[in-house]
Short mmCIF file of C-alpha atoms and ligand atoms in Angstrom, two decimals:
data_model
loop_
_atom_site.label_atom_id
_atom_site.label_comp_id
_atom_site.label_asym_id
_atom_site.label_seq_id
_atom_site.Cartn_x
_atom_site.Cartn_y
_atom_site.Cartn_z
CA MET S 1 97.22 85.98 96.13
CA ASN S 2 96.16 87.36 99.50
CA ARG S 3 94.37 85.13 101.98
CA ALA S 4 90.65 85.90 102.10
CA PHE S 5 89.29 88.85 104.07
CA ASP S 6 86.30 91.13 103.90
CA TYR S 7 86.45 94.86 103.13
CA ARG S 8 84.37 97.68 104.58
CA ALA S 9 84.68 101.36 103.74
CA ALA S 10 84.06 103.58 106.79
CA THR S 11 82.59 107.01 106.20
CA SER S 12 83.02 108.27 109.78
CA PHE S 13 85.17 107.50 112.82
CA SER S 14 82.09 106.42 114.79
CA GLU S 15 81.20 103.91 112.08
CA ALA S 16 84.77 102.52 112.03
CA LEU S 17 84.87 102.36 115.85
CA GLY S 18 81.52 100.53 115.88
CA TRP S 19 82.77 97.91 113.44
CA LEU S 20 86.01 97.47 115.40
CA ALA S 21 84.01 96.92 118.60
CA GLU S 22 81.77 94.42 116.83
CA MET S 23 84.56 92.39 115.20
CA GLY S 24 87.28 92.70 117.83
CA SER S 25 90.79 91.67 116.84
CA ASN S 26 89.52 90.09 113.61
CA ALA S 27 89.22 93.56 112.10
CA ARG S 28 92.11 95.85 111.13
CA PRO S 29 92.02 99.50 110.10
CA LEU S 30 93.41 100.16 106.63
CA ALA S 31 95.08 103.44 105.67
CA GLY S 32 97.68 103.32 102.87
CA GLY S 33 98.13 99.58 103.30
CA THR S 34 101.91 99.69 102.85
CA ASP S 35 102.46 97.86 106.13
CA LEU S 36 99.12 96.10 106.48
CA LEU S 37 98.99 94.46 103.05
CA VAL S 38 102.66 93.41 103.26
CA ASN S 39 101.97 91.82 106.66
CA VAL S 40 98.81 90.09 105.44
CA ARG S 41 100.62 88.65 102.46
CA ALA S 42 103.45 87.43 104.70
CA GLY S 43 100.92 85.80 107.02
CA LEU S 44 101.99 88.01 109.95
CA MET S 45 98.51 89.51 110.21
CA THR S 46 95.34 87.55 109.53
CA PRO S 47 92.38 89.95 109.68
CA THR S 48 89.02 88.61 108.54
CA CYS S 49 88.00 92.17 107.70
CA VAL S 50 89.84 95.36 106.81
CA ILE S 51 88.18 98.67 107.58
CA ASP S 52 89.21 101.32 105.09
CA LEU S 53 89.52 104.71 106.80
CA LYS S 54 90.21 106.66 103.60
CA PRO S 55 86.54 107.46 102.84
CA ILE S 56 86.25 109.37 106.18
CA PRO S 57 86.20 113.00 104.97
CA GLU S 58 88.11 114.69 107.81
CA ILE S 59 91.15 112.41 107.65
CA THR S 60 92.58 114.44 104.77
CA THR S 61 93.05 117.44 107.12
CA LEU S 62 96.43 119.10 106.82
CA SER S 63 96.14 122.55 108.35
CA PHE S 64 98.05 125.11 110.37
CA ASP S 65 97.01 128.01 112.55
CA GLU S 66 98.61 129.89 115.42
CA GLY S 67 96.20 128.45 117.97
CA GLU S 68 95.98 124.78 117.02
CA GLY S 69 99.40 124.44 115.46
CA LEU S 70 99.84 121.88 112.67
CA LEU S 71 97.14 119.21 112.35
CA ILE S 72 97.84 116.07 110.34
CA GLY S 73 94.81 113.84 109.68
CA ALA S 74 95.04 110.05 109.60
CA GLY S 75 94.83 110.01 105.79
CA VAL S 76 97.68 112.43 105.07
CA THR S 77 100.36 110.72 103.01
CA ILE S 78 104.12 111.07 103.29
CA ASN S 79 104.27 112.83 99.90
CA GLU S 80 101.63 115.32 101.03
CA ILE S 81 103.96 116.22 103.92
CA ILE S 82 106.84 116.75 101.49
CA GLU S 83 104.70 118.92 99.19
CA SER S 84 103.11 121.07 101.92
CA GLU S 85 104.41 124.65 101.84
CA VAL S 86 103.58 125.36 105.45
CA ILE S 87 105.54 122.29 106.50
CA GLN S 88 108.50 123.21 104.32
CA GLN S 89 108.54 126.68 105.87
CA GLN S 90 107.51 126.12 109.49
CA TYR S 91 108.31 122.47 110.24
CA PRO S 92 111.07 121.58 107.75
CA LEU S 93 112.24 118.58 109.82
CA LEU S 94 108.99 116.75 108.96
CA ALA S 95 109.60 117.16 105.23
CA ILE S 96 113.28 116.22 105.54
CA CYS S 97 112.43 112.95 107.31
CA ALA S 98 109.47 112.21 105.01
CA HIS S 99 111.89 112.38 102.09
CA GLN S 100 113.92 109.57 103.64
CA LEU S 101 110.95 107.19 103.86
CA ALA S 102 110.66 104.46 101.21
CA SER S 103 110.19 105.25 97.50
CA HIS S 104 108.05 107.79 95.64
CA GLN S 105 105.37 105.18 94.92
CA VAL S 106 105.18 104.00 98.55
CA ARG S 107 105.12 107.62 99.78
CA ASN S 108 102.05 108.27 97.61
CA ARG S 109 100.11 105.73 99.72
CA ALA S 110 101.86 105.53 103.10
CA THR S 111 100.40 107.78 105.82
CA VAL S 112 102.17 109.48 108.71
CA VAL S 113 99.65 108.04 111.17
CA GLY S 114 100.09 104.50 109.76
CA ASN S 115 103.85 104.90 110.14
CA ILE S 116 103.64 105.63 113.86
CA VAL S 117 100.83 103.14 114.59
CA ASN S 118 102.94 100.43 112.96
CA ALA S 119 105.55 101.49 115.54
CA SER S 120 108.62 100.01 113.93
CA PRO S 121 111.82 101.06 115.74
CA CYS S 122 112.97 102.36 112.34
CA ALA S 123 109.83 104.40 111.53
CA ASP S 124 111.19 107.53 109.86
CA MET S 125 108.33 109.81 110.94
CA ALA S 126 108.78 109.02 114.63
CA PRO S 127 112.01 110.99 115.29
CA PRO S 128 110.72 114.28 113.84
CA LEU S 129 107.37 113.99 115.66
CA LEU S 130 109.20 113.26 118.91
CA CYS S 131 111.62 116.18 118.44
CA LEU S 132 108.74 118.54 117.61
CA GLN S 133 106.76 117.59 120.76
CA ALA S 134 103.84 116.22 118.74
CA GLU S 135 100.67 114.90 120.31
CA ILE S 136 98.49 112.06 119.08
CA GLU S 137 94.69 112.11 119.15
CA ILE S 138 93.21 108.71 120.03
CA GLN S 139 89.52 107.94 119.47
CA GLY S 140 87.70 105.16 121.25
CA ASN S 141 84.10 104.33 121.85
CA ASP S 142 84.19 106.43 125.02
CA GLY S 143 85.56 109.56 123.39
CA ALA S 144 88.81 111.15 122.27
CA ARG S 145 92.03 111.97 124.13
CA TRP S 146 95.36 113.56 123.30
CA VAL S 147 98.61 111.88 124.36
CA PRO S 148 102.21 113.06 123.90
CA CYS S 149 104.01 111.22 121.10
CA ALA S 150 106.75 110.58 123.68
CA THR S 151 104.42 108.18 125.54
CA PHE S 152 102.88 106.57 122.43
CA PHE S 153 105.48 103.86 121.73
CA THR S 154 105.65 101.09 124.33
CA GLY S 155 107.79 98.44 122.61
CA ALA S 156 108.82 97.10 119.20
CA LYS S 157 105.64 97.37 117.11
CA GLN S 158 103.71 98.17 120.32
CA THR S 159 101.80 101.33 121.19
CA ILE S 160 99.49 102.51 123.93
CA LEU S 161 96.48 102.05 121.61
CA LYS S 162 93.92 99.76 123.21
CA PRO S 163 92.04 97.22 121.09
CA GLY S 164 89.36 98.95 119.06
CA GLU S 165 90.97 102.41 119.28
CA LEU S 166 91.97 104.59 116.35
CA VAL S 167 94.37 107.46 115.85
CA SER S 168 92.50 110.34 114.26
CA ARG S 169 95.03 113.18 114.12
CA ILE S 170 98.51 114.34 115.04
CA ARG S 171 99.12 117.84 116.37
CA VAL S 172 102.47 119.60 116.24
CA PRO S 173 102.38 122.60 118.58
CA ALA S 174 102.46 126.09 117.11
CA ALA S 175 105.25 126.80 119.61
CA MET S 176 107.56 124.54 117.58
CA GLN S 177 107.09 126.45 114.31
CA GLY S 178 110.30 127.67 112.79
CA ALA S 179 112.41 124.96 114.42
CA LYS S 180 115.47 124.22 112.31
CA GLY S 181 116.18 120.56 111.83
CA GLY S 182 118.18 117.79 110.26
CA TYR S 183 117.98 114.00 109.91
CA LYS S 184 120.77 111.54 109.23
CA LYS S 185 119.72 108.03 108.27
CA LEU S 186 122.22 105.25 107.71
CA LYS S 187 121.18 102.98 104.82
CA ARG S 188 122.93 100.33 102.75
CA ILE S 189 122.19 102.20 99.51
CA GLN S 190 121.38 105.76 98.48
CA GLY S 191 117.96 104.74 97.18
CA HIS S 192 115.04 103.49 99.22
CA ASP S 193 116.00 101.33 102.17
CA LEU S 194 115.02 100.92 105.81
CA GLY S 195 117.30 102.70 108.26
CA ILE S 196 120.13 100.99 110.13
CA VAL S 197 120.27 103.89 112.55
CA GLY S 198 118.81 107.40 112.28
CA VAL S 199 119.22 110.63 114.24
CA ALA S 200 116.92 113.66 114.04
CA LEU S 201 117.63 117.03 115.63
CA ALA S 202 115.38 120.08 116.02
CA ALA S 203 116.65 123.41 117.35
CA LEU S 204 114.45 126.32 118.40
CA ASP S 205 115.64 129.32 120.42
CA SER S 206 117.91 127.89 123.08
CA ALA S 207 116.45 124.36 123.13
CA VAL S 208 117.71 121.39 121.13
CA HIS S 209 115.72 118.14 120.79
CA ILE S 210 117.24 114.88 119.58
CA ALA S 211 115.48 111.61 118.71
CA VAL S 212 116.96 108.36 117.44
CA SER S 213 115.47 105.57 115.31
CA SER S 214 116.58 101.92 114.94
CA ALA S 215 118.63 102.04 118.11
CA ALA S 216 116.25 100.59 120.72
CA ALA S 217 112.93 98.71 120.83
CA THR S 218 111.16 102.00 120.16
CA PRO S 219 112.17 105.29 118.57
CA VAL S 220 113.84 107.23 121.41
CA LEU S 221 113.43 110.88 122.43
CA VAL S 222 116.45 111.99 124.43
CA LYS S 223 116.00 114.58 127.22
CA PRO S 224 116.11 118.16 125.89
CA PHE S 225 119.43 119.96 125.55
CA SER S 226 120.44 123.57 125.47
CA ARG S 227 122.42 125.21 122.68
CA THR S 228 125.15 126.04 125.17
CA ASP S 229 125.62 122.41 126.26
CA ASP S 230 128.98 120.86 125.66
CA LEU S 231 128.86 118.52 122.62
CA GLY S 232 130.70 115.77 124.48
CA THR S 233 128.01 115.76 127.17
CA VAL S 234 125.26 115.69 124.51
CA VAL S 235 126.84 112.72 122.73
CA ALA S 236 127.24 110.84 126.01
CA ALA S 237 123.59 111.47 126.94
CA VAL S 238 122.36 110.23 123.55
CA CYS S 239 124.45 107.05 123.77
CA GLU S 240 123.15 106.52 127.30
CA ALA S 241 119.50 106.89 126.19
CA ILE S 242 119.63 104.33 123.37
CA SER S 243 120.11 100.57 123.63
CA PRO S 244 121.13 99.27 120.21
CA ILE S 245 121.51 95.55 119.53
CA ASP S 246 123.42 93.31 117.14
CA ASP S 247 121.14 92.10 114.36
CA VAL S 248 121.16 91.04 110.72
CA ARG S 249 121.69 94.58 109.52
CA CYS S 250 124.64 95.62 111.67
CA THR S 251 126.33 95.37 115.04
CA LYS S 252 125.52 97.21 118.22
CA ASP S 253 128.93 98.91 118.17
CA TYR S 254 128.46 100.21 114.64
CA ARG S 255 125.04 101.60 115.57
CA LEU S 256 126.50 103.38 118.60
CA PHE S 257 129.40 104.72 116.56
CA MET S 258 127.11 106.06 113.83
CA ALA S 259 124.62 107.55 116.28
CA GLU S 260 127.52 109.42 117.89
CA THR S 261 128.85 110.55 114.50
CA TYR S 262 125.43 111.77 113.38
CA VAL S 263 124.81 113.71 116.60
CA LYS S 264 128.13 115.50 116.11
CA ARG S 265 127.43 116.27 112.45
CA LEU S 266 123.89 117.49 113.09
CA TRP S 267 125.08 119.68 115.97
CA GLN S 268 127.66 121.24 113.68
CA GLU S 269 125.19 121.74 110.83
CA VAL S 270 122.08 122.88 112.70
CA VAL S 271 123.10 124.21 116.12
CA ALA S 272 126.65 125.57 115.88
CA MET M 7 82.14 93.23 95.19
CA LYS M 8 81.66 95.39 92.12
CA VAL M 9 84.61 97.52 90.98
CA LYS M 10 84.27 100.12 88.25
CA THR M 11 87.47 101.78 87.03
CA THR M 12 88.66 103.73 84.05
CA VAL M 13 91.87 102.22 82.70
CA ASN M 14 93.67 104.10 79.91
CA GLY M 15 90.44 105.94 79.11
CA GLN M 16 88.22 102.87 78.96
CA VAL M 17 85.64 102.03 81.62
CA TYR M 18 85.67 98.50 83.06
CA GLU M 19 83.16 97.08 85.49
CA ARG M 20 84.00 93.74 87.10
CA GLU M 21 82.89 91.61 90.01
CA THR M 22 85.83 90.75 92.29
CA VAL M 23 86.75 89.42 95.73
CA PRO M 24 87.66 92.11 98.32
CA TYR M 25 91.15 90.73 98.91
CA LYS M 26 92.35 90.88 95.30
CA THR M 27 95.15 93.37 94.67
CA LEU M 28 94.71 96.04 92.04
CA LEU M 29 97.64 94.42 90.22
CA HIS M 30 95.88 91.04 89.95
CA PHE M 31 92.62 92.78 89.07
CA ILE M 32 94.25 94.61 86.15
CA ARG M 33 96.01 91.47 84.92
CA GLU M 34 93.36 88.83 85.56
CA GLU M 35 89.98 90.57 85.48
CA ILE M 36 90.68 93.30 82.95
CA GLY M 37 93.22 91.23 81.02
CA LEU M 38 95.91 93.88 80.67
CA THR M 39 99.07 91.90 81.42
CA GLY M 40 101.66 94.62 80.70
CA THR M 41 101.91 95.47 84.41
CA LYS M 42 104.16 92.94 86.15
CA GLU M 43 104.42 91.35 89.56
CA GLY M 44 107.97 91.13 90.90
CA CYS M 45 108.08 91.12 94.69
CA ALA M 46 104.39 91.72 95.55
CA ALA M 47 105.63 93.69 98.57
CA GLY M 48 106.21 97.27 97.42
CA GLU M 49 109.95 96.87 96.90
CA CYS M 50 110.59 96.50 93.18
CA GLY M 51 108.19 98.81 91.34
CA ALA M 52 107.42 96.37 88.49
CA CYS M 53 103.73 96.78 89.31
CA THR M 54 103.73 100.61 89.16
CA VAL M 55 100.56 102.13 87.69
CA ILE M 56 99.31 105.72 87.85
CA LEU M 57 96.28 105.84 90.14
CA ASN M 58 94.29 109.10 90.10
CA GLY M 59 97.37 110.92 88.83
CA LYS M 60 99.91 109.37 91.20
CA PRO M 61 102.24 106.43 90.65
CA VAL M 62 101.66 103.65 93.19
CA ASN M 63 102.66 100.01 93.70
CA SER M 64 99.52 98.23 92.49
CA CYS M 65 100.55 95.15 94.51
CA LEU M 66 99.85 97.18 97.67
CA VAL M 67 96.43 98.50 96.65
CA LEU M 68 93.23 96.49 96.81
CA ALA M 69 91.07 96.48 93.70
CA VAL M 70 88.11 97.60 95.81
CA GLU M 71 90.10 100.68 96.89
CA ALA M 72 90.29 101.66 93.21
CA ASN M 73 86.54 101.76 92.70
CA ASP M 74 85.72 104.88 90.61
CA ALA M 75 89.45 105.49 90.09
CA VAL M 76 91.25 106.59 86.96
CA ILE M 77 94.21 104.35 86.18
CA GLU M 78 97.02 104.51 83.64
CA THR M 79 99.06 101.46 82.73
CA VAL M 80 101.82 100.77 80.22
CA GLU M 81 99.17 99.81 77.64
CA GLY M 82 98.22 103.50 77.54
CA GLU M 83 101.67 104.40 76.20
CA GLY M 84 101.76 104.56 72.41
CA ALA M 85 98.80 104.00 70.13
CA GLY M 86 98.20 100.72 68.31
CA ASN M 87 101.59 99.62 67.03
CA GLU M 88 103.10 103.09 67.42
CA LEU M 89 105.51 103.43 70.32
CA SER M 90 105.24 106.46 72.60
CA ASP M 91 108.10 108.96 72.64
CA LEU M 92 109.39 107.36 75.81
CA GLN M 93 109.10 103.79 74.53
CA ALA M 94 110.93 104.75 71.33
CA ALA M 95 113.73 106.34 73.36
CA PHE M 96 113.93 103.18 75.50
CA GLU M 97 114.32 101.14 72.33
CA ARG M 98 117.01 103.44 70.88
CA HIS M 99 119.04 103.36 74.08
CA HIS M 100 118.69 99.66 74.91
CA ALA M 101 116.96 100.72 78.13
CA THR M 102 114.98 97.50 77.97
CA GLN M 103 116.75 94.16 78.21
CA CYS M 104 114.61 91.41 79.74
CA GLY M 105 111.86 94.04 79.92
CA PHE M 106 110.34 92.95 83.20
CA CYS M 107 110.89 96.29 84.93
CA THR M 108 109.99 98.38 81.86
CA PRO M 109 106.20 98.76 82.26
CA GLY M 110 106.62 100.05 85.82
CA MET M 111 109.66 102.13 84.90
CA LEU M 112 107.69 103.82 82.10
CA MET M 113 104.84 104.71 84.48
CA SER M 114 107.23 106.26 87.01
CA ILE M 115 108.94 108.24 84.25
CA ARG M 116 105.61 109.34 82.73
CA ASP M 117 104.73 110.78 86.15
CA LEU M 118 108.21 112.31 86.55
CA LEU M 119 107.86 114.13 83.21
CA ARG M 120 104.55 115.64 84.32
CA ARG M 121 106.26 117.02 87.42
CA HIS M 122 109.56 117.87 85.69
CA PRO M 123 109.24 118.13 81.88
CA LYS M 124 113.04 118.44 81.52
CA PRO M 125 114.40 116.44 84.43
CA THR M 126 118.03 116.58 85.50
CA VAL M 127 119.97 113.34 85.96
CA GLU M 128 119.43 113.66 89.73
CA GLN M 129 115.68 114.12 89.24
CA ILE M 130 115.57 111.07 86.95
CA LYS M 131 117.42 108.99 89.55
CA ALA M 132 114.98 110.12 92.25
CA GLY M 133 112.03 109.47 89.91
CA ILE M 134 113.00 105.83 89.37
CA GLU M 135 114.17 105.24 92.96
CA GLY M 136 111.29 102.80 93.48
CA ASN M 137 111.90 100.82 90.26
CA PHE M 138 114.49 98.08 90.35
CA CYS M 139 116.17 96.94 87.15
CA ARG M 140 118.39 93.88 87.32
CA CYS M 141 119.61 94.13 83.71
CA THR M 142 120.50 97.57 82.43
CA GLY M 143 122.37 99.13 85.32
CA TYR M 144 120.05 102.17 84.90
CA VAL M 145 122.48 104.20 82.76
CA GLN M 146 120.59 103.42 79.58
CA VAL M 147 117.30 104.32 81.23
CA ILE M 148 118.66 107.71 82.30
CA GLU M 149 120.01 108.34 78.79
CA ALA M 150 116.69 107.37 77.25
CA VAL M 151 114.87 109.90 79.42
CA LEU M 152 117.40 112.63 78.60
CA ASP M 153 116.96 111.83 74.90
CA ALA M 154 113.15 111.72 75.07
CA THR M 155 113.18 115.16 76.69
CA GLY M 156 115.49 116.70 74.10
CA GLN M 157 118.52 116.78 76.37
CA SER M 158 120.80 114.49 74.36
CA ALA M 159 123.52 116.15 72.28
CA LYS M 160 122.46 114.04 69.32
CA LYS M 161 119.13 112.22 69.08
CA GLY M 162 119.69 108.51 69.49
CA GLU M 163 123.34 108.92 70.50
CA LEU M 164 124.43 105.83 72.45
CA LYS M 165 126.64 107.38 75.13
CA HIS M 166 127.11 104.22 77.13
CA VAL M 167 128.72 102.26 74.28
CA SER M 168 130.89 105.03 72.89
C1 FAD K 312 108.91 98.87 100.10
C2 FAD K 312 108.65 99.59 101.40
C3 FAD K 312 109.63 100.40 101.92
C4 FAD K 312 109.42 101.06 103.13
N1 FAD K 312 110.41 101.87 103.60
C5 FAD K 312 110.20 102.54 104.76
C6 FAD K 312 111.20 103.43 105.26
O1 FAD K 312 112.26 103.64 104.65
N2 FAD K 312 110.95 104.06 106.45
C7 FAD K 312 109.80 103.87 107.14
O2 FAD K 312 109.62 104.47 108.20
N3 FAD K 312 108.83 103.06 106.69
C8 FAD K 312 109.02 102.40 105.51
N4 FAD K 312 108.03 101.56 105.05
C9 FAD K 312 106.83 101.40 105.84
C10 FAD K 312 105.87 102.58 105.64
O3 FAD K 312 105.44 102.59 104.30
C11 FAD K 312 104.71 102.42 106.57
O4 FAD K 312 105.14 102.43 107.92
C12 FAD K 312 103.63 103.47 106.37
O5 FAD K 312 103.98 104.76 106.77
C13 FAD K 312 102.37 103.02 107.08
O6 FAD K 312 101.29 103.82 106.68
P1 FAD K 312 100.07 103.19 105.85
O7 FAD K 312 99.12 104.31 105.65
O8 FAD K 312 100.54 102.47 104.66
O9 FAD K 312 99.53 102.19 106.96
P2 FAD K 312 98.74 100.82 106.87
O10 FAD K 312 99.58 99.76 106.30
O11 FAD K 312 97.39 101.05 106.26
O12 FAD K 312 98.55 100.60 108.43
C14 FAD K 312 99.64 100.35 109.29
C15 FAD K 312 99.14 99.78 110.60
O13 FAD K 312 98.45 100.78 111.34
C16 FAD K 312 97.08 100.44 111.50
N5 FAD K 312 96.39 101.70 111.28
C17 FAD K 312 96.41 102.47 110.14
N6 FAD K 312 95.77 103.62 110.35
C18 FAD K 312 95.32 103.60 111.63
C19 FAD K 312 94.60 104.54 112.44
N7 FAD K 312 94.21 105.73 111.98
N8 FAD K 312 94.33 104.20 113.72
C20 FAD K 312 94.73 103.00 114.23
N9 FAD K 312 95.41 102.09 113.50
C21 FAD K 312 95.72 102.40 112.21
C22 FAD K 312 96.80 99.33 110.52
O14 FAD K 312 95.79 98.46 110.97
C23 FAD K 312 98.14 98.64 110.44
O15 FAD K 312 98.33 97.77 111.50
C24 FAD K 312 108.21 100.90 103.83
C25 FAD K 312 107.20 100.10 103.28
C26 FAD K 312 107.41 99.43 102.08
C27 FAD K 312 106.33 98.58 101.52
S1 FES K 313 105.42 93.76 92.59
FE1 FES K 313 104.71 95.58 93.47
S2 FES K 313 106.53 96.53 94.08
FE2 FES K 313 107.23 94.60 93.41
S1 FES K 314 115.37 95.18 81.82
FE1 FES K 314 115.47 93.38 83.00
S2 FES K 314 114.95 94.11 84.96
FE2 FES K 314 115.11 95.91 83.84
#
């Protein structure tokens, strides 16, 4: 049984923001609940009220046009990313990474926005959003602002969100449409499991973007490369950018070794 | 808080606390105890129900989130004492041993068959990725699904023991 908390269903962002301001850190936004309810049950989070964002109509937005690019609302689930034709065709890396996240049942609830707000170093949607130069829309009581995904993560489970702020949308620029991509995620089993280390790569025209999960306190976006770069230099730059540690799941050396291996394989498969 | 849901075609209206999971609501307030709690953390799939057409872990959904929802549980398989096609295939293939995973497994497979009426072995494996079974080793489950979808050489053939 969960510990007691109250539940409110928000029907607009301004209503949710108002409640968050009123209740302070006692209130927590609820999207799919696949992190929040696990944390509440484990006693890691103790909200006295959860504010359900799902009744807000515009959070189901999943749209693409040449001007705005791809817009992903805060209610869009991981399975909706996998099923979206425009994503499969124009931003395949998002669908590839979404497929690696959890199980079918979890993916039916888990949102992309929840995944990045939770800000786990192993969040599977972070590497593709970093590679694709995504931006995050943050709403607060004094208005909305867009920030690059590359500045969103500040530490393990830490983001630049200030208390009482919400993420409303993610935008992937139209300029990144058609980027080819790949994701390698090391797991203990073939089925659903959190990553031990993960490398995503997106290639468009002459530019190549690489991001790594589970290899530092935050998901890491490495500086951009060019198709003509020497693979040895690329591998060295990736290993330089990450700072893996020894932990219960594997050693630092194994993480480094696998990150290097995955960069080489992805380069061969996607770039070469 | 008041929660009104349709479970297996029947409407239920119950008063509940806002922090009760849909799983506990179905078991304790509605009284349908087929759906099981294994891990209560989204890992094992024993609690899988179909919520508005999609399989979810009911341990990670609040009952209040399912207000006005349409839910399918294992009790909706079969009619009276008649087993459903899938349940009968599970029985033929010994795909149930202790049975704890079975209600969730059946819900995932029911959903899989709506998406892929004749699933391949790979599609079956992906379909039950979120359902752990600590008894059967999954082979019998896969064979039961192949049989239930007319893909067994001989109906009821027990491949894994021959
Ligand atoms: C069994 C299991 C396996 C998993 N496997 C993986 C895996 O392989 N890879 C992986 O990356 N993840 C995995 N996860 C975690 C993944 O499901 C979550 O990270 C999910 O994407 C979070 O989205 P949600 O909608 O469920 O968020 P919620 O749990 O609803 O919210 C997550 C956090 O973000 C806050 N929040 C939600 N929406 C907003 C918003 N719009 N603005 C501000 N704050 C917000 C909440 O208050 C909470 O703190 C797994 C989870 C489970 C239970
Ligand atoms: S009880 Fe819900 S997934 Fe295990
Ligand atoms: S039959 Fe026992 S867990 Fe599956």
